[in-house]
Amino acid sequence: MVAESNAEKRKAAVQAEEPQEISIERKLVALYTLQQIDSQIDRIRIIRGELPLEVQDLEDEIAGLETRTEKFNNEISALKQLISEKQLAIKDSQGLIKRYEEQQQNVRNNREYDSLSKEIEFQTLEIQLSEKRIREYNAKIEDFAKEISDAERRLEERRGDLAVKKAELQSIVEETEKEEHDLIAKSKASEDVVEDRLVMAYKRIRNNARNGLAVVQIERDACGGCFNKIPPQHQLDIRMHKKVIVCEYCGRILIDQDIVTKYHSEA
Ligand SMILES: [Zn+2]
């Protein structure tokens, strides 16, 4: 009985010693778990964040092409208006020429005849000038029409792309919202394993890190976050799991392969 009791006491003493060690190890596993979950949430948000930008870019491009088409259509209308004005001017000149030619039949002298001839010549030149302008306007209309058809072809393509992107975005949002919701719940559960002070530190490190990594593994004797070499003694301390150790360069929490393995066996 006494021997048993001593054995119990020893067992109790070991248990009293162990919980602290296990607790640090558990905390490290929990922090690594938290990191894995949060990184997954980051990835989801990045994917979801990029698609709306792509949709926005397409919408902007479509709006630009529509404005362009409208502008060219307005130009064409203005040119058509100018052409009909020139056509009216030609008709007027033709009318005048006809009248001058009739007047020439009834002139009293050469001077009057020559004067009318000059008027006819002037109106003929006016007609030629108007015809030249009409040809120029028609050439411009042709150019604009080509621009419009190019813009419309691109518009059709972009509208197709937009429909695809929007559908993609919607399905990603639907798919990931539930996933994100579950991950956030898991993240909170992992936070509960660790004391608030450590969670706060974790969040602060994560916010400051560009890649959102606050817990990193030692890789080839270096910090997995900033890649600075970790001194051997420091590495030994990390492997002991006796306390939470941060990188002296970047401040990230360092863990060894053992913690990663434990995380995988628990997952
Ligand atoms: Zn570092």
mmCIF file of C-alpha atoms and ligand atoms in Angstrom:
data_model
loop_
_atom_site.group_PDB
_atom_site.id
_atom_site.type_symbol
_atom_site.label_atom_id
_atom_site.label_comp_id
_atom_site.label_asym_id
_atom_site.label_seq_id
_atom_site.Cartn_x
_atom_site.Cartn_y
_atom_site.Cartn_z
ATOM 1 C CA MET A 1 0.000 0.000 0.000
ATOM 2 C CA VAL A 2 2.801 2.328 1.009
ATOM 3 C CA ALA A 3 4.811 1.461 -2.098
ATOM 4 C CA GLU A 4 1.782 2.039 -4.223
ATOM 5 C CA SER A 5 1.179 5.300 -2.492
ATOM 6 C CA ASN A 6 4.714 6.411 -3.240
ATOM 7 C CA ALA A 7 4.244 5.441 -6.828
ATOM 8 C CA GLU A 8 1.052 7.469 -6.911
ATOM 9 C CA LYS A 9 2.881 10.402 -5.426
ATOM 10 C CA ARG A 10 5.602 10.148 -8.038
ATOM 11 C CA LYS A 11 2.993 9.903 -10.757
ATOM 12 C CA ALA A 12 1.232 12.938 -9.315
ATOM 13 C CA ALA A 13 4.513 14.821 -9.162
ATOM 14 C CA VAL A 14 5.254 14.001 -12.819
ATOM 15 C CA GLN A 15 1.742 15.056 -13.796
ATOM 16 C CA ALA A 16 2.173 18.286 -11.901
ATOM 17 C CA GLU A 17 5.378 18.943 -13.794
ATOM 18 C CA GLU A 18 4.105 17.812 -17.159
ATOM 19 C CA PRO A 19 0.995 19.920 -17.639
ATOM 20 C CA GLN A 20 3.079 23.064 -18.007
ATOM 21 C CA GLU A 21 5.263 21.469 -20.714
ATOM 22 C CA ILE A 22 2.271 19.968 -22.461
ATOM 23 C CA SER A 23 0.443 23.216 -22.135
ATOM 24 C CA ILE A 24 3.163 25.176 -23.988
ATOM 25 C CA GLU A 25 3.276 22.477 -26.630
ATOM 26 C CA ARG A 26 -0.517 22.576 -26.914
ATOM 27 C CA LYS A 27 -0.408 26.311 -27.178
ATOM 28 C CA LEU A 28 2.130 26.076 -29.969
ATOM 29 C CA VAL A 29 0.023 23.505 -31.799
ATOM 30 C CA ALA A 30 -3.023 25.707 -31.266
ATOM 31 C CA LEU A 31 -1.163 28.748 -32.565
ATOM 32 C CA TYR A 32 0.003 26.805 -35.620
ATOM 33 C CA THR A 33 -3.564 25.557 -36.142
ATOM 34 C CA LEU A 34 -4.811 29.114 -35.828
ATOM 35 C CA GLN A 35 -2.240 30.192 -38.397
ATOM 36 C CA GLN A 36 -3.276 27.448 -40.847
ATOM 37 C CA ILE A 37 -6.944 28.412 -40.541
ATOM 38 C CA ASP A 38 -6.287 32.139 -40.826
ATOM 39 C CA SER A 39 -4.056 31.600 -43.882
ATOM 40 C CA GLN A 40 -6.886 29.650 -45.488
ATOM 41 C CA ILE A 41 -9.273 32.539 -44.752
ATOM 42 C CA ASP A 42 -6.684 34.921 -46.266
ATOM 43 C CA ARG A 43 -6.537 32.837 -49.449
ATOM 44 C CA ILE A 44 -10.323 32.797 -49.791
ATOM 45 C CA ARG A 45 -10.472 36.559 -49.318
ATOM 46 C CA ILE A 46 -7.716 37.152 -51.867
ATOM 47 C CA ILE A 47 -9.543 35.057 -54.481
ATOM 48 C CA ARG A 48 -12.812 36.803 -53.712
ATOM 49 C CA GLY A 49 -11.086 40.179 -53.639
ATOM 50 C CA GLU A 50 -9.526 39.827 -57.091
ATOM 51 C CA LEU A 51 -12.652 38.795 -58.957
ATOM 52 C CA PRO A 52 -14.696 41.916 -58.131
ATOM 53 C CA LEU A 53 -11.742 43.987 -59.395
ATOM 54 C CA GLU A 54 -11.727 42.022 -62.648
ATOM 55 C CA VAL A 55 -15.496 42.538 -62.946
ATOM 56 C CA GLN A 56 -15.039 46.253 -62.256
ATOM 57 C CA ASP A 57 -12.286 46.512 -64.899
ATOM 58 C CA LEU A 58 -14.545 44.868 -67.477
ATOM 59 C CA GLU A 59 -17.468 47.122 -66.574
ATOM 60 C CA ASP A 60 -15.208 50.172 -66.922
ATOM 61 C CA GLU A 61 -13.937 48.979 -70.292
ATOM 62 C CA ILE A 62 -17.499 48.344 -71.501
ATOM 63 C CA ALA A 63 -18.607 51.805 -70.363
ATOM 64 C CA GLY A 64 -15.590 53.291 -72.197
ATOM 65 C CA LEU A 65 -16.450 51.455 -75.405
ATOM 66 C CA GLU A 66 -20.090 52.525 -75.170
ATOM 67 C CA THR A 67 -19.054 56.164 -74.749
ATOM 68 C CA ARG A 68 -16.704 55.796 -77.719
ATOM 69 C CA THR A 69 -19.448 54.331 -79.909
ATOM 70 C CA GLU A 70 -21.854 57.064 -78.884
ATOM 71 C CA LYS A 71 -19.266 59.743 -79.646
ATOM 72 C CA PHE A 72 -18.636 58.322 -83.126
ATOM 73 C CA ASN A 73 -22.366 58.074 -83.800
ATOM 74 C CA ASN A 74 -22.738 61.741 -82.856
ATOM 75 C CA GLU A 75 -19.862 62.641 -85.194
ATOM 76 C CA ILE A 76 -21.560 60.742 -88.013
ATOM 77 C CA SER A 77 -24.880 62.552 -87.408
ATOM 78 C CA ALA A 78 -23.091 65.900 -87.475
ATOM 79 C CA LEU A 79 -21.337 64.988 -90.736
ATOM 80 C CA LYS A 80 -24.613 63.836 -92.306
ATOM 81 C CA GLN A 81 -26.132 67.168 -91.338
ATOM 82 C CA LEU A 82 -23.213 68.977 -93.009
ATOM 83 C CA ILE A 83 -23.629 66.830 -96.137
ATOM 84 C CA SER A 84 -27.325 67.707 -96.451
ATOM 85 C CA GLU A 85 -26.430 71.395 -96.030
ATOM 86 C CA LYS A 86 -23.889 71.073 -98.838
ATOM 87 C CA GLN A 87 -26.468 69.269 -100.991
ATOM 88 C CA LEU A 88 -28.913 72.135 -100.449
ATOM 89 C CA ALA A 89 -26.165 74.619 -101.357
ATOM 90 C CA ILE A 90 -25.520 72.662 -104.576
ATOM 91 C CA LYS A 91 -29.244 72.803 -105.431
ATOM 92 C CA ASP A 92 -29.242 76.558 -104.790
ATOM 93 C CA SER A 93 -26.194 77.018 -107.037
ATOM 94 C CA GLN A 94 -27.788 74.864 -109.748
ATOM 95 C CA GLY A 95 -30.930 76.988 -109.517
ATOM 96 C CA LEU A 96 -28.879 80.175 -109.809
ATOM 97 C CA ILE A 97 -26.903 78.792 -112.769
ATOM 98 C CA LYS A 98 -30.157 77.932 -114.517
ATOM 99 C CA ARG A 99 -31.510 81.450 -113.879
ATOM 100 C CA TYR A 100 -28.256 83.122 -115.069
ATOM 101 C CA GLU A 101 -28.293 80.988 -118.230
ATOM 102 C CA GLU A 102 -31.875 82.109 -118.923
ATOM 103 C CA GLN A 103 -30.896 85.725 -118.280
ATOM 104 C CA GLN A 104 -28.025 85.345 -120.718
ATOM 105 C CA GLN A 105 -30.616 84.711 -123.467
ATOM 106 C CA ASN A 106 -31.986 88.206 -122.905
ATOM 107 C CA VAL A 107 -28.927 90.367 -122.296
ATOM 108 C CA ARG A 108 -28.582 93.784 -123.888
ATOM 109 C CA ASN A 109 -24.800 93.777 -124.179
ATOM 110 C CA ASN A 110 -21.598 91.762 -123.829
ATOM 111 C CA ARG A 111 -20.765 93.286 -120.484
ATOM 112 C CA GLU A 112 -23.994 91.904 -118.994
ATOM 113 C CA TYR A 113 -23.348 88.530 -120.654
ATOM 114 C CA ASP A 114 -19.806 88.359 -119.256
ATOM 115 C CA SER A 115 -20.974 89.374 -115.827
ATOM 116 C CA LEU A 116 -23.505 86.504 -115.828
ATOM 117 C CA SER A 117 -20.808 84.132 -117.128
ATOM 118 C CA LYS A 118 -18.652 85.104 -114.145
ATOM 119 C CA GLU A 119 -21.574 84.376 -111.780
ATOM 120 C CA ILE A 120 -22.130 81.003 -113.452
ATOM 121 C CA GLU A 121 -18.429 80.222 -113.137
ATOM 122 C CA PHE A 122 -18.481 81.207 -109.478
ATOM 123 C CA GLN A 123 -21.536 78.997 -108.740
ATOM 124 C CA THR A 124 -19.916 76.103 -110.662
ATOM 125 C CA LEU A 125 -16.836 76.440 -108.467
ATOM 126 C CA GLU A 126 -19.090 76.553 -105.397
ATOM 127 C CA ILE A 127 -20.725 73.292 -106.516
ATOM 128 C CA GLN A 128 -17.315 71.643 -107.037
ATOM 129 C CA LEU A 129 -16.174 72.788 -103.614
ATOM 130 C CA SER A 130 -19.343 71.430 -101.998
ATOM 131 C CA GLU A 131 -18.898 68.110 -103.828
ATOM 132 C CA LYS A 132 -15.306 67.934 -102.565
ATOM 133 C CA ARG A 133 -16.492 68.572 -98.999
ATOM 134 C CA ILE A 134 -19.181 65.902 -99.325
ATOM 135 C CA ARG A 135 -16.534 63.373 -100.444
ATOM 136 C CA GLU A 136 -14.391 64.308 -97.443
ATOM 137 C CA TYR A 137 -17.324 64.000 -95.029
ATOM 138 C CA ASN A 138 -18.258 60.625 -96.497
ATOM 139 C CA ALA A 139 -14.679 59.414 -96.054
ATOM 140 C CA LYS A 140 -14.794 60.508 -92.401
ATOM 141 C CA ILE A 141 -18.148 58.781 -91.932
ATOM 142 C CA GLU A 142 -16.591 55.603 -93.305
ATOM 143 C CA ASP A 143 -13.687 55.884 -90.819
ATOM 144 C CA PHE A 144 -16.054 56.440 -87.903
ATOM 145 C CA ALA A 145 -18.274 53.565 -89.027
ATOM 146 C CA LYS A 146 -15.215 51.317 -89.008
ATOM 147 C CA GLU A 147 -14.306 52.524 -85.500
ATOM 148 C CA ILE A 148 -17.859 51.825 -84.376
ATOM 149 C CA SER A 149 -17.858 48.321 -85.776
ATOM 150 C CA ASP A 150 -14.470 47.638 -84.091
ATOM 151 C CA ALA A 151 -15.781 48.996 -80.792
ATOM 152 C CA GLU A 152 -18.962 46.959 -81.138
ATOM 153 C CA ARG A 153 -17.007 43.775 -81.792
ATOM 154 C CA ARG A 154 -14.930 44.414 -78.658
ATOM 155 C CA LEU A 155 -18.060 45.322 -76.724
ATOM 156 C CA GLU A 156 -19.615 41.992 -77.618
ATOM 157 C CA GLU A 157 -16.478 40.151 -76.481
ATOM 158 C CA ARG A 158 -16.215 42.078 -73.224
ATOM 159 C CA ARG A 159 -19.897 41.618 -72.453
ATOM 160 C CA GLY A 160 -19.354 37.889 -72.880
ATOM 161 C CA ASP A 161 -16.306 38.006 -70.569
ATOM 162 C CA LEU A 162 -18.283 40.013 -68.034
ATOM 163 C CA ALA A 163 -21.130 37.502 -67.954
ATOM 164 C CA VAL A 164 -18.591 34.689 -67.343
ATOM 165 C CA LYS A 165 -16.776 36.635 -64.611
ATOM 166 C CA LYS A 166 -19.998 37.592 -62.868
ATOM 167 C CA ALA A 167 -21.174 33.987 -62.824
ATOM 168 C CA GLU A 168 -17.746 32.921 -61.541
ATOM 169 C CA LEU A 169 -17.834 35.566 -58.841
ATOM 170 C CA GLN A 170 -21.290 34.583 -57.711
ATOM 171 C CA SER A 171 -20.420 30.908 -57.431
ATOM 172 C CA ILE A 172 -17.156 31.680 -55.614
ATOM 173 C CA VAL A 173 -18.940 33.962 -53.170
ATOM 174 C CA GLU A 174 -21.573 31.306 -52.496
ATOM 175 C CA GLU A 175 -18.997 28.523 -52.171
ATOM 176 C CA THR A 176 -16.577 30.431 -50.000
ATOM 177 C CA GLU A 177 -19.010 32.184 -47.703
ATOM 178 C CA LYS A 178 -19.934 28.964 -45.962
ATOM 179 C CA GLU A 179 -16.310 27.811 -45.953
ATOM 180 C CA GLU A 180 -15.184 31.127 -44.508
ATOM 181 C CA HIS A 181 -17.927 31.031 -41.893
ATOM 182 C CA ASP A 182 -16.813 27.549 -40.776
ATOM 183 C CA LEU A 183 -13.167 28.586 -40.751
ATOM 184 C CA ILE A 184 -13.886 31.647 -38.637
ATOM 185 C CA ALA A 185 -15.669 29.422 -36.123
ATOM 186 C CA LYS A 186 -12.665 27.063 -36.097
ATOM 187 C CA SER A 187 -10.312 30.000 -35.730
ATOM 188 C CA LYS A 188 -12.232 31.218 -32.679
ATOM 189 C CA ALA A 189 -12.145 27.695 -31.187
ATOM 190 C CA SER A 190 -8.354 27.597 -31.590
ATOM 191 C CA GLU A 191 -8.052 31.031 -30.024
ATOM 192 C CA ASP A 192 -9.809 29.707 -26.925
ATOM 193 C CA VAL A 193 -7.002 27.177 -26.322
ATOM 194 C CA VAL A 194 -4.464 29.989 -26.016
ATOM 195 C CA GLU A 195 -4.501 32.784 -23.449
ATOM 196 C CA ASP A 196 -5.652 36.190 -24.626
ATOM 197 C CA ARG A 197 -2.203 37.749 -24.266
ATOM 198 C CA LEU A 198 -0.756 35.256 -26.755
ATOM 199 C CA VAL A 199 -3.693 35.596 -29.148
ATOM 200 C CA MET A 200 -3.225 39.372 -29.089
ATOM 201 C CA ALA A 201 0.503 38.941 -29.805
ATOM 202 C CA TYR A 202 -0.314 36.513 -32.614
ATOM 203 C CA LYS A 203 -2.780 38.974 -34.165
ATOM 204 C CA ARG A 204 -0.377 41.877 -33.836
ATOM 205 C CA ILE A 205 2.441 39.910 -35.541
ATOM 206 C CA ARG A 206 0.036 38.736 -38.251
ATOM 207 C CA ASN A 207 -1.159 42.273 -38.966
ATOM 208 C CA ASN A 208 2.403 43.499 -39.309
ATOM 209 C CA ALA A 209 3.517 40.630 -41.533
ATOM 210 C CA ARG A 210 2.986 41.196 -45.232
ATOM 211 C CA ASN A 211 2.121 37.544 -45.884
ATOM 212 C CA GLY A 212 -0.101 37.268 -42.801
ATOM 213 C CA LEU A 213 2.216 34.694 -41.229
ATOM 214 C CA ALA A 214 2.717 34.997 -37.461
ATOM 215 C CA VAL A 215 3.689 31.385 -36.768
ATOM 216 C CA VAL A 216 6.469 29.936 -38.888
ATOM 217 C CA GLN A 217 8.513 26.785 -38.967
ATOM 218 C CA ILE A 218 12.291 26.568 -38.810
ATOM 219 C CA GLU A 219 13.422 25.764 -42.324
ATOM 220 C CA ARG A 220 17.081 24.876 -43.046
ATOM 221 C CA ASP A 221 18.179 26.438 -39.725
ATOM 222 C CA ALA A 222 16.440 29.681 -40.672
ATOM 223 C CA CYS A 223 13.222 31.503 -39.749
ATOM 224 C CA GLY A 224 10.481 30.457 -42.195
ATOM 225 C CA GLY A 225 9.196 34.050 -42.203
ATOM 226 C CA CYS A 226 12.245 36.253 -42.730
ATOM 227 C CA PHE A 227 14.817 33.540 -43.617
ATOM 228 C CA ASN A 228 17.422 34.815 -41.164
ATOM 229 C CA LYS A 229 19.597 32.104 -39.618
ATOM 230 C CA ILE A 230 18.613 30.968 -36.123
ATOM 231 C CA PRO A 231 21.512 30.283 -33.717
ATOM 232 C CA PRO A 232 21.827 26.576 -32.649
ATOM 233 C CA GLN A 233 21.060 27.331 -28.973
ATOM 234 C CA HIS A 234 17.916 29.171 -30.017
ATOM 235 C CA GLN A 235 16.891 26.245 -32.207
ATOM 236 C CA LEU A 236 17.379 23.904 -29.280
ATOM 237 C CA ASP A 237 15.114 26.081 -27.102
ATOM 238 C CA ILE A 238 12.471 26.019 -29.817
ATOM 239 C CA ARG A 239 12.594 22.220 -29.949
ATOM 240 C CA MET A 240 12.189 21.981 -26.176
ATOM 241 C CA HIS A 241 8.672 23.525 -26.316
ATOM 242 C CA LYS A 242 9.302 25.099 -22.897
ATOM 243 C CA LYS A 243 8.276 28.554 -23.926
ATOM 244 C CA VAL A 244 6.966 30.509 -26.874
ATOM 245 C CA ILE A 245 9.987 31.762 -28.791
ATOM 246 C CA VAL A 246 9.912 34.505 -31.396
ATOM 247 C CA CYS A 247 12.360 35.255 -34.199
ATOM 248 C CA GLU A 248 14.822 37.909 -33.040
ATOM 249 C CA TYR A 249 14.714 39.539 -36.494
ATOM 250 C CA CYS A 250 11.054 39.578 -37.522
ATOM 251 C CA GLY A 251 9.286 38.762 -34.246
ATOM 252 C CA ARG A 252 7.336 35.805 -35.673
ATOM 253 C CA ILE A 253 6.565 32.862 -33.408
ATOM 254 C CA LEU A 254 8.906 29.982 -34.253
ATOM 255 C CA ILE A 255 8.003 26.318 -34.173
ATOM 256 C CA ASP A 256 9.786 23.093 -35.121
ATOM 257 C CA GLN A 257 8.713 20.170 -37.293
ATOM 258 C CA ASP A 258 7.476 18.322 -34.198
ATOM 259 C CA ILE A 259 4.657 20.877 -33.678
ATOM 260 C CA VAL A 260 3.695 20.607 -37.351
ATOM 261 C CA THR A 261 3.558 16.818 -37.081
ATOM 262 C CA LYS A 262 1.404 17.062 -33.940
ATOM 263 C CA TYR A 263 -0.899 19.491 -35.735
ATOM 264 C CA HIS A 264 -1.312 17.027 -38.617
ATOM 265 C CA SER A 265 -1.965 14.093 -36.312
ATOM 266 C CA GLU A 266 -4.667 16.121 -34.510
ATOM 267 C CA ALA A 267 -6.235 17.453 -37.667
HETATM 268 ZN ZN ZN B 1 12.181 35.859 -38.678
#
